[in-house]
CSV table of C-alpha atoms in Angstrom, one decimal:
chain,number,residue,atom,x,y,z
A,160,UNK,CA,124.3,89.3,95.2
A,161,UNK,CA,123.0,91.1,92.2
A,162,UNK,CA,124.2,95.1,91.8
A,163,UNK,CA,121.4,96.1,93.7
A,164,UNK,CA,121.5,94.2,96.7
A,165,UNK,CA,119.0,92.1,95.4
A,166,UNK,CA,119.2,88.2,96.2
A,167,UNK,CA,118.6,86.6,92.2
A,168,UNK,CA,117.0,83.6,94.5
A,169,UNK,CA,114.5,85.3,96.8
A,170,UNK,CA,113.6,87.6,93.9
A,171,UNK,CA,112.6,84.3,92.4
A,172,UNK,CA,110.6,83.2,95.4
A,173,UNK,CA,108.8,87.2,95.2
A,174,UNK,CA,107.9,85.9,91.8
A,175,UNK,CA,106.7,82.8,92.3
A,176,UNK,CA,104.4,83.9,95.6
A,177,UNK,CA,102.9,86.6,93.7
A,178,UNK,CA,102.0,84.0,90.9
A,179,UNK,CA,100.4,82.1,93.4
A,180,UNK,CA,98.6,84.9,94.1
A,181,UNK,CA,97.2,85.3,90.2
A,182,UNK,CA,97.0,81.2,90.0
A,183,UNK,CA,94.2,81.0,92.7
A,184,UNK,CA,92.4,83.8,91.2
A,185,UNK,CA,93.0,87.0,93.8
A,186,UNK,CA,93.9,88.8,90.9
A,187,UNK,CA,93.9,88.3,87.0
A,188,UNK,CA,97.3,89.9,86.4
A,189,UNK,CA,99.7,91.8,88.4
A,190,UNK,CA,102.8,94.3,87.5
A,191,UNK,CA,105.5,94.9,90.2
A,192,UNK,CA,108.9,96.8,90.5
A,193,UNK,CA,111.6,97.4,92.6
A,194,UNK,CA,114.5,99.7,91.8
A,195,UNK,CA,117.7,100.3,94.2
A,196,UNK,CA,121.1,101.4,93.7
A,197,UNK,CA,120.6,101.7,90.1
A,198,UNK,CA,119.2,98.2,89.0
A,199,UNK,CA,115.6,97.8,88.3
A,200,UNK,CA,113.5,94.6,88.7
A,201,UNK,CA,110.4,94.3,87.2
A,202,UNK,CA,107.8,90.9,87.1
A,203,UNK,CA,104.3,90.8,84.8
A,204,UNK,CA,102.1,88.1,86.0
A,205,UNK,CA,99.1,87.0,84.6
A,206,UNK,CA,96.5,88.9,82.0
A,207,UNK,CA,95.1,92.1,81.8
A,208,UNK,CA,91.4,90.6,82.0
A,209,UNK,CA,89.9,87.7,83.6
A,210,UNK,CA,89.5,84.5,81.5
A,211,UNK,CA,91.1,86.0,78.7
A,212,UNK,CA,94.6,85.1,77.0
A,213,UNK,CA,95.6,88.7,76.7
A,214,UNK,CA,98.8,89.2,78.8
A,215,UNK,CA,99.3,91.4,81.2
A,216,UNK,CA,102.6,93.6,79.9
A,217,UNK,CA,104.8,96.1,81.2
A,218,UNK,CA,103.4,98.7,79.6
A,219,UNK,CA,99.9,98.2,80.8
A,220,UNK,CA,97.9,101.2,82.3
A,221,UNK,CA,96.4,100.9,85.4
A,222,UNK,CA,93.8,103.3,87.5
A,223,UNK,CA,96.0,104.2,90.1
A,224,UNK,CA,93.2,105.8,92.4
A,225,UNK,CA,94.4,107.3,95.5
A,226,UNK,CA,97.6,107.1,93.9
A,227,UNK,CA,97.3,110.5,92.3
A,228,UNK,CA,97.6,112.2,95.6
A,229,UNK,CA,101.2,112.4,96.2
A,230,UNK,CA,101.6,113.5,92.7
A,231,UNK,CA,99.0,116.3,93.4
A,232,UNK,CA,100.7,117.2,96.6
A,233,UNK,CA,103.8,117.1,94.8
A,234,UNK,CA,102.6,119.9,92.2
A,235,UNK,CA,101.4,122.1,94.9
A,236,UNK,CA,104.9,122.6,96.4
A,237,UNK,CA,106.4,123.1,93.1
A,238,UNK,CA,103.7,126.2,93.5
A,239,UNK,CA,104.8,127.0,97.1
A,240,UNK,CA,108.6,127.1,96.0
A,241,UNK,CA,107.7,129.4,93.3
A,242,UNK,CA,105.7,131.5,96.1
A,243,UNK,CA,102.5,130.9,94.0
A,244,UNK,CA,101.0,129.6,97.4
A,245,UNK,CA,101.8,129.6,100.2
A,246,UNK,CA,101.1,126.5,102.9
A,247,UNK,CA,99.5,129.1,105.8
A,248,UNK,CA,97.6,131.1,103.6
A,249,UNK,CA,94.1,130.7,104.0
A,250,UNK,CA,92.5,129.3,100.6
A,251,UNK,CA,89.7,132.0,100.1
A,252,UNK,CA,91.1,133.6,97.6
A,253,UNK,CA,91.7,131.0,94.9
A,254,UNK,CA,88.3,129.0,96.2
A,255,UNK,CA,85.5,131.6,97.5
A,256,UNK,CA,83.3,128.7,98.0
A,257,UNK,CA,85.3,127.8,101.3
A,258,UNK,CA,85.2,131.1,102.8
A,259,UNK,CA,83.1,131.7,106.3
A,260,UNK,CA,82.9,128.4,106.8
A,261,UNK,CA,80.2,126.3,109.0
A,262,UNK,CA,80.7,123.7,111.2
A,263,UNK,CA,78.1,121.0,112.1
A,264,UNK,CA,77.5,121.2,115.9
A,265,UNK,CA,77.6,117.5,115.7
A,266,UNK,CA,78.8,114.9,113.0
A,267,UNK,CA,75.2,113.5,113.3
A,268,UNK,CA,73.6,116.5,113.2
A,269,UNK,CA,71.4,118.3,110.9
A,270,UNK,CA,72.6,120.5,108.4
A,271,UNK,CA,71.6,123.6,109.6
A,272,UNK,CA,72.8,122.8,113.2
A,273,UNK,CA,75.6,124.6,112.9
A,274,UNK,CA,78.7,127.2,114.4
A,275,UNK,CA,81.6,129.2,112.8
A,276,UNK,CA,84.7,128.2,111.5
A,277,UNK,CA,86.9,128.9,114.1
A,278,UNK,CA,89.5,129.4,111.3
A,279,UNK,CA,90.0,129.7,107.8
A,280,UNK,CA,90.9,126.4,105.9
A,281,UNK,CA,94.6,127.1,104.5
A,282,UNK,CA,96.9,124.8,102.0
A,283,UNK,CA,98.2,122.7,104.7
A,284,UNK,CA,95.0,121.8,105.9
A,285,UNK,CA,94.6,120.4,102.2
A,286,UNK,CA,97.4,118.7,101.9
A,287,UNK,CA,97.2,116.9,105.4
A,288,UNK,CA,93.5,116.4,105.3
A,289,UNK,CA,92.5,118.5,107.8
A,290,UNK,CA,90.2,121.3,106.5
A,291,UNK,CA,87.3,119.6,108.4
A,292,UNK,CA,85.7,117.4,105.3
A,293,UNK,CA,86.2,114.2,104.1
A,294,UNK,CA,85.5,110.0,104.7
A,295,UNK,CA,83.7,109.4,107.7
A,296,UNK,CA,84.8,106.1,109.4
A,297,UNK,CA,82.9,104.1,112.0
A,298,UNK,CA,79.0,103.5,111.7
A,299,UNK,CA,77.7,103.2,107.9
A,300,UNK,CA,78.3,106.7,106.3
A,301,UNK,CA,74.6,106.9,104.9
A,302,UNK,CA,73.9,107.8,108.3
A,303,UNK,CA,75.5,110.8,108.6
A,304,UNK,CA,72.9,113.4,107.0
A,305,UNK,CA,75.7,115.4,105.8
A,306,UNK,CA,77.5,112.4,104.0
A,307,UNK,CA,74.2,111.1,102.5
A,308,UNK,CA,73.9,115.1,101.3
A,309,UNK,CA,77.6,115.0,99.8
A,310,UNK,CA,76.7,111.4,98.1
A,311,UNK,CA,73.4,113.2,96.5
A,312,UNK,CA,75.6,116.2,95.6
A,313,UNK,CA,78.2,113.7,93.8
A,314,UNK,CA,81.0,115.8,96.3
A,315,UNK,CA,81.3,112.5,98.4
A,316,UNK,CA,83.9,109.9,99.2
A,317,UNK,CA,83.5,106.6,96.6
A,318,UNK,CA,84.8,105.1,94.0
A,319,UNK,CA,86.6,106.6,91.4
A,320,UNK,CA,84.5,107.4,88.6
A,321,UNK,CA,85.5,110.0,85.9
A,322,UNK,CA,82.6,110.3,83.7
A,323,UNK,CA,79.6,111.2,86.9
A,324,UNK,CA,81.3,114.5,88.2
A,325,UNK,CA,80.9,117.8,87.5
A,326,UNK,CA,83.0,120.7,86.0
A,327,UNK,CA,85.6,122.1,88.5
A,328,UNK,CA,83.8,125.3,89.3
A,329,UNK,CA,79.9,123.4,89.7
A,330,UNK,CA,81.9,120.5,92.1
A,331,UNK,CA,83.6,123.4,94.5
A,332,UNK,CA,80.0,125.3,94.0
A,333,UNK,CA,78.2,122.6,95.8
A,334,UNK,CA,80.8,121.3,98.1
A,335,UNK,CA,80.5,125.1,99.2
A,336,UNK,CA,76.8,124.5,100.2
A,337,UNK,CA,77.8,121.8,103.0
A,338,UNK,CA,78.8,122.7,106.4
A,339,UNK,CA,82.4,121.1,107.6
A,340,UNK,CA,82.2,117.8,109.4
A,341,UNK,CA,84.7,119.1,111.7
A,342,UNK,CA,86.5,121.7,112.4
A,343,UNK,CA,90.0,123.0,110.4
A,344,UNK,CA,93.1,121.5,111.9
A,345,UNK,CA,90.8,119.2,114.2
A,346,UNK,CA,91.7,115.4,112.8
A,347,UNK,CA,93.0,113.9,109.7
A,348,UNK,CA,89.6,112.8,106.9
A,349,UNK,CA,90.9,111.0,104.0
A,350,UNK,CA,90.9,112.4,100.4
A,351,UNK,CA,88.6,115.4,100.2
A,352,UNK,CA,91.5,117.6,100.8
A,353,UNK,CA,93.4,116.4,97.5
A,354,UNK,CA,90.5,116.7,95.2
A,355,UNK,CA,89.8,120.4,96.5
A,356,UNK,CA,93.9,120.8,96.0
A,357,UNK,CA,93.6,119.8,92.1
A,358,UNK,CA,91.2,122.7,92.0
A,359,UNK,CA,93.1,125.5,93.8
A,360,UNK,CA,96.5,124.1,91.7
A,361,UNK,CA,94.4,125.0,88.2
A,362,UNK,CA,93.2,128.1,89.6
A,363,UNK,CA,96.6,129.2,91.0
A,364,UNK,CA,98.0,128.4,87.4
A,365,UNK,CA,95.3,129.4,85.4
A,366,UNK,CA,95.3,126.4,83.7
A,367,UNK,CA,93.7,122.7,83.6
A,368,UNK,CA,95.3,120.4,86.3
A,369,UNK,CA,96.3,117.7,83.5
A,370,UNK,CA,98.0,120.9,81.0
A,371,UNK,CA,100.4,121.7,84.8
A,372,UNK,CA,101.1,118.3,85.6
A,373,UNK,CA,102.1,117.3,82.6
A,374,UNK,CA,104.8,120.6,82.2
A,375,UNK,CA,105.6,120.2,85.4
A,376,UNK,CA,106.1,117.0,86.6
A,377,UNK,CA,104.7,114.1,83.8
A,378,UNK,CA,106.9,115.6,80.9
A,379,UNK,CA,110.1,115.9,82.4
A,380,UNK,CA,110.1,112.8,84.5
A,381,UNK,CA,109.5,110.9,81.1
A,382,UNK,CA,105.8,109.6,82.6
A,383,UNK,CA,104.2,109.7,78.9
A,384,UNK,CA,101.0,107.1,79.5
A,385,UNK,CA,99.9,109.5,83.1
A,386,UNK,CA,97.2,111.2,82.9
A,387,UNK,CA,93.2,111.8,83.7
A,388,UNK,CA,92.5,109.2,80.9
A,389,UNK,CA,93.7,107.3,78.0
A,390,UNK,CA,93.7,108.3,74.5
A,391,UNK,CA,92.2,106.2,71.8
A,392,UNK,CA,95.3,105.1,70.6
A,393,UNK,CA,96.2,103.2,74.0
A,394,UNK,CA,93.1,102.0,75.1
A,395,UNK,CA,94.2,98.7,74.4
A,396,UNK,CA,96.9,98.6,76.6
A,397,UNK,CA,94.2,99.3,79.8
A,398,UNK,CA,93.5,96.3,82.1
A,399,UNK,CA,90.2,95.7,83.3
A,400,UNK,CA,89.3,96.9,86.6
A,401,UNK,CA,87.5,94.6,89.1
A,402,UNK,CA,85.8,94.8,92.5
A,403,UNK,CA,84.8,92.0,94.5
A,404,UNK,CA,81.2,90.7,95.3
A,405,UNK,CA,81.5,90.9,99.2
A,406,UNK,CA,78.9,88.3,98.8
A,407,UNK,CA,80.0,85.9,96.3
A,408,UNK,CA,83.8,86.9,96.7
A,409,UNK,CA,83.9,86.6,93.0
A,410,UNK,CA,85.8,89.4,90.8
A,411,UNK,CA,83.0,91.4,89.3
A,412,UNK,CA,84.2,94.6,86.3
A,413,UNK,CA,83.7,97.8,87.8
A,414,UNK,CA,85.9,99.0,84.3
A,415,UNK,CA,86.1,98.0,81.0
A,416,UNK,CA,88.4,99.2,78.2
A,417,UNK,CA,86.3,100.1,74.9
A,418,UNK,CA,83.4,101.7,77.3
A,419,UNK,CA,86.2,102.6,80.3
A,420,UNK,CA,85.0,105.8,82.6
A,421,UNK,CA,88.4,106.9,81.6
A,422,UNK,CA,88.3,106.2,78.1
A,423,UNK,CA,87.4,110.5,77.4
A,424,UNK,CA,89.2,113.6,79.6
A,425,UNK,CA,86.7,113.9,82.4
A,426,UNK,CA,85.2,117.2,83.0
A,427,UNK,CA,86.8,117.3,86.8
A,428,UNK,CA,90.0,116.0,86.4
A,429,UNK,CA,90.1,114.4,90.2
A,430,UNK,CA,93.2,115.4,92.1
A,431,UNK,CA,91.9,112.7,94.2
A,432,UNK,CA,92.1,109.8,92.8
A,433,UNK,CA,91.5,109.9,88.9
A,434,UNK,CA,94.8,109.6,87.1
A,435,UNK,CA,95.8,106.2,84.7
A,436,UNK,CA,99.4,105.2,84.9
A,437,UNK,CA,102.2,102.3,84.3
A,438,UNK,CA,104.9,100.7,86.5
A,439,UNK,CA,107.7,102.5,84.5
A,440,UNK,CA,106.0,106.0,85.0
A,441,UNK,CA,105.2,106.2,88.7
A,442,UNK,CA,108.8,104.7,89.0
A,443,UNK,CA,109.9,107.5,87.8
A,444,UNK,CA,107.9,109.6,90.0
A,445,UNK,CA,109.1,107.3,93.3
A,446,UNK,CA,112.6,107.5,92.3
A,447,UNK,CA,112.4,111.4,92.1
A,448,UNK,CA,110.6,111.8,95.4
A,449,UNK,CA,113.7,108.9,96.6
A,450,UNK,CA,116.3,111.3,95.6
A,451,UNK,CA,114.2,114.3,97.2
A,452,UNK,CA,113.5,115.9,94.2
A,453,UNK,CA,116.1,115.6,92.2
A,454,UNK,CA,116.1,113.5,88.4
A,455,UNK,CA,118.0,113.2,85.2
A,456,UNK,CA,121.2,114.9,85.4
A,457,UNK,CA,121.0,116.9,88.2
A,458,UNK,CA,117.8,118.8,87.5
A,459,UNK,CA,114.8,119.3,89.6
A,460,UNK,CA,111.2,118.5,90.3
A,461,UNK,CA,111.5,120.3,93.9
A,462,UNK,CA,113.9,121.2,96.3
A,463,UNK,CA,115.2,118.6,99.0
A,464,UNK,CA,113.7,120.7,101.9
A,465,UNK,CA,110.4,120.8,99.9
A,466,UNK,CA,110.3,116.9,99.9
A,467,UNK,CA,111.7,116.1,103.4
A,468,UNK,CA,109.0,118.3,104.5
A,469,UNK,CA,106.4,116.5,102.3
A,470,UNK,CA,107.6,113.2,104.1
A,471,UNK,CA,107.8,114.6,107.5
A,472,UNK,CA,104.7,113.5,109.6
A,473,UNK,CA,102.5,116.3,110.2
A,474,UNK,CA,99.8,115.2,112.4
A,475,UNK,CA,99.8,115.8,116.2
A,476,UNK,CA,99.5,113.3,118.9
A,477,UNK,CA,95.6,114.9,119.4
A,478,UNK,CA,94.6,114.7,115.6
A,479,UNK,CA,95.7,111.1,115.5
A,480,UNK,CA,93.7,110.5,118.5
A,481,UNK,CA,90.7,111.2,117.5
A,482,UNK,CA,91.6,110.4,114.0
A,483,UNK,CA,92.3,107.2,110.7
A,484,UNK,CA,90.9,104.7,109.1
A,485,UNK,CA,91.0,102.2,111.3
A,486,UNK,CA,91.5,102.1,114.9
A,487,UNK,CA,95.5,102.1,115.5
A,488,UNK,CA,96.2,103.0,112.5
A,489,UNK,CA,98.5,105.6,113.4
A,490,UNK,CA,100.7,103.2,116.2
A,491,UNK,CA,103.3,103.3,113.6
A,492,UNK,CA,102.3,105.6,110.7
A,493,UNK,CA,102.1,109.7,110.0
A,494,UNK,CA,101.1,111.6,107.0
A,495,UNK,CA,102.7,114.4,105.4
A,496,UNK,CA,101.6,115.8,102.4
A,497,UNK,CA,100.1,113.6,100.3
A,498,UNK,CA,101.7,110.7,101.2
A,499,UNK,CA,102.0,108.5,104.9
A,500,UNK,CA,105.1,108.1,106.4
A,501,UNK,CA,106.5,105.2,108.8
A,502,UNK,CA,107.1,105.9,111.9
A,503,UNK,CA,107.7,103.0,113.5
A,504,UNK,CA,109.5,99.3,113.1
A,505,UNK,CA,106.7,96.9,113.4
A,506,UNK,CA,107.3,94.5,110.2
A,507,UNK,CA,109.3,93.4,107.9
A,508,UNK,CA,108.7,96.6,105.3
A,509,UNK,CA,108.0,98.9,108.0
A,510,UNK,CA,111.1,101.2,107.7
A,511,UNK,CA,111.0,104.4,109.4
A,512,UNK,CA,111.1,106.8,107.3
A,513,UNK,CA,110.0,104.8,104.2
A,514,UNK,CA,106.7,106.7,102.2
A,515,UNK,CA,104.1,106.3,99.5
A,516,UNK,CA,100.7,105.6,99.6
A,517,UNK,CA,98.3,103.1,97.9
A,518,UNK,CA,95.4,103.0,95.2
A,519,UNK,CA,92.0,101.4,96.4
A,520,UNK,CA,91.8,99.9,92.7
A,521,UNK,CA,94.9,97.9,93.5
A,522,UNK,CA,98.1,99.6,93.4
A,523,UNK,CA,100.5,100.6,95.7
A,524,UNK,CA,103.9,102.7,95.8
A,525,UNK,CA,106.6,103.3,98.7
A,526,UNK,CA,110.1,105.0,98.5
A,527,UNK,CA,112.4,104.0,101.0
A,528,UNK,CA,114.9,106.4,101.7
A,529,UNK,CA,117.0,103.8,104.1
A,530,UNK,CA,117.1,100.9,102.2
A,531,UNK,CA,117.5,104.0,98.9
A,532,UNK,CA,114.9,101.8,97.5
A,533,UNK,CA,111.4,102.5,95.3
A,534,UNK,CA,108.7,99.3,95.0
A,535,UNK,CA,105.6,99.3,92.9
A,536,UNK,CA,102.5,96.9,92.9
A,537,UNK,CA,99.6,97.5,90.1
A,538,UNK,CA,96.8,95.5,90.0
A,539,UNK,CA,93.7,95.9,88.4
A,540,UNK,CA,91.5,94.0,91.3
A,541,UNK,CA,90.2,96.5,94.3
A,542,UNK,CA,91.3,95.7,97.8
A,543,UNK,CA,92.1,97.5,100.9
A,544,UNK,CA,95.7,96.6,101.4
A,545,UNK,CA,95.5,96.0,105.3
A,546,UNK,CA,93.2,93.3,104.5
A,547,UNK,CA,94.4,92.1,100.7
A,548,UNK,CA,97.2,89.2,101.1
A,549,UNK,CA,98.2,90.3,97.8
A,550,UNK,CA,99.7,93.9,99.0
A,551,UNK,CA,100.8,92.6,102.7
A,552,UNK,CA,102.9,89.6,100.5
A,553,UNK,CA,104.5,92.0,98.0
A,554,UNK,CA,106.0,94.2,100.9
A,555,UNK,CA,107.3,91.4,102.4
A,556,UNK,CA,108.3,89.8,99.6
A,557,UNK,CA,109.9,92.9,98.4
A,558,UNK,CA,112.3,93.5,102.1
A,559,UNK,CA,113.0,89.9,101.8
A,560,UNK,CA,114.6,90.2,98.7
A,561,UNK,CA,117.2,92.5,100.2
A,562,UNK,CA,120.3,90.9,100.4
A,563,UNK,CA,123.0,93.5,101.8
């Protein structure tokens, strides 16, 4: 047994599966980590572009997509701790363009079919998604008149791109003009609530989002290659970003590297889902969220009670019924801020208690306060990770391991 509590031969078998993984084409390349008890395990498989020679490395930057969320969250409470914000304050007063909200009498409604806000949205509503906005789920969202309206306002849910939106101030302008889908503290809607955040965190600061993430959190955890896009003199180390054709279920680039959306700082830096990052970086990050804040020698990023309440589920029994993704998807999960939480034992990696999130570009991040262990998968292919045999492998493959 190796000083982790890793087993040397089912690290090798990890290996080996994940290669398979590469070999029959799911993905052209593939970096992964584990760190516990002070050793650190990393694998690069494969090459940072399909049908090229170029290797993939451990240095190489990936789009982490929804990955920037916990790191956002993370920022805000740094704010809250400093009593910049504060979590039940209503947000009015750092974005007017929320205030007196409308509500759509029905999600299929028109626009103007509308009632009052029974409440003000506050910062726990955008840290939990649930000021009332965000992915609808169910029947295609172009049906919705108000999604097809946030899609033609470029204030919808899609794929990240860095280069089509707006300055802050025009994107919070028209998200303003929209009526809420629902009303604040009603359900849980994915990700608007984080890309609203990034804004209220510059506006609370005074500042550009990248300029306080980088004091605050990117600097002193050592995560030097983070950030809303990559500078000239690393563009080389990007991978190529892929989506699949549902109909061909061949890899087609949704991102180069020479013309990459994220090859110049994007007007809106997205608090959503627009930072770049490598395994060694947001290793850092997990590792400081594992040891609740805490990094280096002794110093802090937050408090402990600042990230046991970040990784405390937050949702009630009524929000998660009528509430996810996909239906059950909250049997044995929560969400907290920024980040879902396990609640329940229903696999091999489902450890209550363990948290991260994933990236719908093809990366994915947990810290597992039980097992004291943190576990990173970039990729540069796009999957959902319920459905992707390359994410549900590399959990297992990554509990397996365990040998203590």
């Amino acid at each position: 047994m190796r000083a982790g509590g890793f087993s040397t031969a089912r690290l090798d078998r990890m290996r080996d599966v994940m290669a398979g993984h590469v070999e029959k084409g799911e993905a052209p390349g593939l970096v992964m980590a584990l760190s516990r008890r002070g050793e650190t395990h990393v694998e690069v498989i494969g090459t940072k572009a399909a049908g090229t020679e170029d290797p993939m490395r451990r240095d190489t930057i990936f789009r982490i997509a929804s990955m920037t969320k916990p790191v956002v969250a993370a920022a805000a409470m740094i704010l809250v701790e400093e009593c910049v914000l504060r979590l039940d304050e209503p947000v009015d007063r750092l974005l007017p363009e929320l205030a007196g909200r409308r509500v759509l009498r029905r999600i299929d409604g028109p626009l103007e079919d509308t009632v009052p806000a029974i409440r003000p949205i506050t910062l726990r509503d955008l840290l939990t998604f649930r000021l009332g906005f965000g992915m609808l789920t169910g029947p295609r969202e172009d049906t919705y008149p108000v999604a097809r309206a946030a899609q033609e306002l470029g204030v919808g849910v899609g794929m990240p791109d860095p280069a089509a939106a707006p300055d802050p101030d025009e994107w919070m302008r028209r998200l303003g003009t929209l009526p809420l889908m629902h009303q604040p503290g009603e359900k849980w809607m994915y990700h608007t609530g984080s890309q609203v955040l990034g804004v209220a965190l510059a506006r609370a600061t005074g500042r550009p989002l990248e300029e306080f993430l980088r004091e605050r959190i990117f600097e002193p955890l050592g995560m030097a290659d983070t950030g809303f896009h990559v500078p000239p003199e690393k563009l080389g180390r990007l991978a190529t970003s892929y989506v699949v054709d549902p109909g061909t279920g061949k890899l087609e680039r949704y991102d180069g590297v020479e013309d990459s959306r994220w090859a110049a700082p994007p007007a809106f830096p997205d608090g959503g889902g627009g930072l770049v990052s490598t395994v060694d970086d947001y290793l850092a990050f997990g590792r400081m969220m594992l040891d609740r804040g805490r990094f280096g020698d002794g110093e802090r990023i937050l408090s402990r009670p600042s990230v046991e309440l970040m990784t405390t589920d937050q949702l009630t029994p009524a929000q998660k019924a009528v509430s996810g993704l996909l239906p059950g998807a909250w049997d044995n999960l929560g969400w907290g801020f920024g980040v879902s939480v396990v609640t329940g034992r229903d696999g091999v990696a489902a450890v209550p208690g363990r948290f991260g999130w994933d990236g719908g570009l093809g990366t994915s991040w947990a810290s597992d306060p039980a097992e004291r262990m943190v576990a990173v998968l970039l990729t540069q292919r796009s999957q959902f990770p319920v459905f992707s045999p390359v994410y549900l492998d590399f959990w297992t493959l990554a509990y397996q391991a365990i040998d203590d």
